[in-house]
C-alpha cells in the first residue's frame, strides 16, 4: 500500500479511486466496449464509496 493511502479512512481512499476511475473512463473513445467497461468499473467504485461514507455517518 502506498504511503499516500496509509492511515486514511476507507471512504477517502475509495473516493480517490472512484475519481481516478472516472478520469480513466473519460479517456477512452466514446461509444466503445472499452468505455462501457470503464464506466461500469467507475460506477461500481462510486457505489462502494457512497456505502463507505454512509457507514461512517452511522
JSON list of C-alpha atoms in Angstrom, two decimals:
[
{"chain": "A", "resi": 1, "resn": "UNK", "atom": "CA", "xyz": [0.00, 0.00, 0.00]},
{"chain": "A", "resi": 2, "resn": "UNK", "atom": "CA", "xyz": [1.38, 3.40, -0.89]},
{"chain": "A", "resi": 3, "resn": "UNK", "atom": "CA", "xyz": [2.21, 5.93, 1.77]},
{"chain": "A", "resi": 4, "resn": "UNK", "atom": "CA", "xyz": [-0.48, 8.23, 0.40]},
{"chain": "A", "resi": 5, "resn": "UNK", "atom": "CA", "xyz": [-3.19, 5.77, 1.49]},
{"chain": "A", "resi": 6, "resn": "UNK", "atom": "CA", "xyz": [-1.81, 4.75, 4.89]},
{"chain": "A", "resi": 7, "resn": "UNK", "atom": "CA", "xyz": [-3.90, 5.98, 7.77]},
{"chain": "A", "resi": 8, "resn": "UNK", "atom": "CA", "xyz": [-6.67, 7.41, 5.62]},
{"chain": "A", "resi": 9, "resn": "UNK", "atom": "CA", "xyz": [-10.29, 6.31, 6.12]},
{"chain": "A", "resi": 10, "resn": "UNK", "atom": "CA", "xyz": [-11.72, 3.76, 3.71]},
{"chain": "A", "resi": 11, "resn": "UNK", "atom": "CA", "xyz": [-14.27, 6.23, 2.33]},
{"chain": "A", "resi": 12, "resn": "UNK", "atom": "CA", "xyz": [-11.50, 8.70, 1.45]},
{"chain": "A", "resi": 13, "resn": "UNK", "atom": "CA", "xyz": [-9.44, 6.02, -0.29]},
{"chain": "A", "resi": 14, "resn": "UNK", "atom": "CA", "xyz": [-12.48, 4.81, -2.24]},
{"chain": "A", "resi": 15, "resn": "UNK", "atom": "CA", "xyz": [-13.35, 8.37, -3.25]},
{"chain": "A", "resi": 16, "resn": "UNK", "atom": "CA", "xyz": [-9.87, 8.85, -4.68]},
{"chain": "A", "resi": 17, "resn": "UNK", "atom": "CA", "xyz": [-10.11, 5.55, -6.58]},
{"chain": "A", "resi": 18, "resn": "UNK", "atom": "CA", "xyz": [-13.57, 6.46, -7.89]},
{"chain": "A", "resi": 19, "resn": "UNK", "atom": "CA", "xyz": [-12.30, 9.80, -9.19]},
{"chain": "A", "resi": 20, "resn": "UNK", "atom": "CA", "xyz": [-9.33, 8.13, -10.87]},
{"chain": "A", "resi": 21, "resn": "UNK", "atom": "CA", "xyz": [-11.63, 5.52, -12.44]},
{"chain": "A", "resi": 22, "resn": "UNK", "atom": "CA", "xyz": [-13.91, 8.23, -13.80]},
{"chain": "A", "resi": 23, "resn": "UNK", "atom": "CA", "xyz": [-10.94, 10.06, -15.32]},
{"chain": "A", "resi": 24, "resn": "UNK", "atom": "CA", "xyz": [-9.77, 6.77, -16.86]},
{"chain": "A", "resi": 25, "resn": "UNK", "atom": "CA", "xyz": [-13.26, 6.20, -18.32]},
{"chain": "A", "resi": 26, "resn": "UNK", "atom": "CA", "xyz": [-13.34, 9.64, -19.94]},
{"chain": "A", "resi": 27, "resn": "UNK", "atom": "CA", "xyz": [-10.00, 8.99, -21.65]},
{"chain": "A", "resi": 28, "resn": "UNK", "atom": "CA", "xyz": [-11.47, 6.07, -23.64]},
{"chain": "A", "resi": 29, "resn": "UNK", "atom": "CA", "xyz": [-13.05, 6.60, -27.05]},
{"chain": "A", "resi": 30, "resn": "UNK", "atom": "CA", "xyz": [-16.80, 7.28, -26.81]},
{"chain": "A", "resi": 31, "resn": "UNK", "atom": "CA", "xyz": [-19.30, 4.53, -27.69]},
{"chain": "A", "resi": 32, "resn": "UNK", "atom": "CA", "xyz": [-16.82, 1.67, -27.46]},
{"chain": "A", "resi": 33, "resn": "UNK", "atom": "CA", "xyz": [-16.93, -1.51, -25.35]},
{"chain": "A", "resi": 34, "resn": "UNK", "atom": "CA", "xyz": [-13.80, -0.30, -23.54]},
{"chain": "A", "resi": 35, "resn": "UNK", "atom": "CA", "xyz": [-15.57, 2.90, -22.49]},
{"chain": "A", "resi": 36, "resn": "UNK", "atom": "CA", "xyz": [-18.58, 0.93, -21.31]},
{"chain": "A", "resi": 37, "resn": "UNK", "atom": "CA", "xyz": [-16.42, -1.39, -19.22]},
{"chain": "A", "resi": 38, "resn": "UNK", "atom": "CA", "xyz": [-14.52, 1.51, -17.69]},
{"chain": "A", "resi": 39, "resn": "UNK", "atom": "CA", "xyz": [-17.85, 3.18, -16.93]},
{"chain": "A", "resi": 40, "resn": "UNK", "atom": "CA", "xyz": [-19.13, 0.08, -15.13]},
{"chain": "A", "resi": 41, "resn": "UNK", "atom": "CA", "xyz": [-15.97, -0.05, -13.03]},
{"chain": "A", "resi": 42, "resn": "UNK", "atom": "CA", "xyz": [-16.21, 3.66, -12.20]},
{"chain": "A", "resi": 43, "resn": "UNK", "atom": "CA", "xyz": [-19.88, 3.28, -11.22]},
{"chain": "A", "resi": 44, "resn": "UNK", "atom": "CA", "xyz": [-19.07, 0.29, -9.00]},
{"chain": "A", "resi": 45, "resn": "UNK", "atom": "CA", "xyz": [-16.32, 2.20, -7.20]},
{"chain": "A", "resi": 46, "resn": "UNK", "atom": "CA", "xyz": [-18.64, 5.19, -6.75]},
{"chain": "A", "resi": 47, "resn": "UNK", "atom": "CA", "xyz": [-21.26, 2.91, -5.17]},
{"chain": "A", "resi": 48, "resn": "UNK", "atom": "CA", "xyz": [-18.67, 1.43, -2.80]},
{"chain": "A", "resi": 49, "resn": "UNK", "atom": "CA", "xyz": [-17.53, 4.93, -1.88]},
{"chain": "A", "resi": 50, "resn": "UNK", "atom": "CA", "xyz": [-21.09, 6.03, -1.14]},
{"chain": "A", "resi": 51, "resn": "UNK", "atom": "CA", "xyz": [-21.69, 2.94, 1.03]},
{"chain": "A", "resi": 52, "resn": "UNK", "atom": "CA", "xyz": [-18.48, 3.54, 2.99]},
{"chain": "A", "resi": 53, "resn": "UNK", "atom": "CA", "xyz": [-19.45, 7.17, 3.58]},
{"chain": "A", "resi": 54, "resn": "UNK", "atom": "CA", "xyz": [-22.89, 6.10, 4.84]},
{"chain": "A", "resi": 55, "resn": "UNK", "atom": "CA", "xyz": [-21.30, 3.64, 7.28]},
{"chain": "A", "resi": 56, "resn": "UNK", "atom": "CA", "xyz": [-19.04, 6.40, 8.56]},
{"chain": "A", "resi": 57, "resn": "UNK", "atom": "CA", "xyz": [-22.04, 8.60, 9.33]},
{"chain": "A", "resi": 58, "resn": "UNK", "atom": "CA", "xyz": [-23.94, 5.90, 11.21]}
]
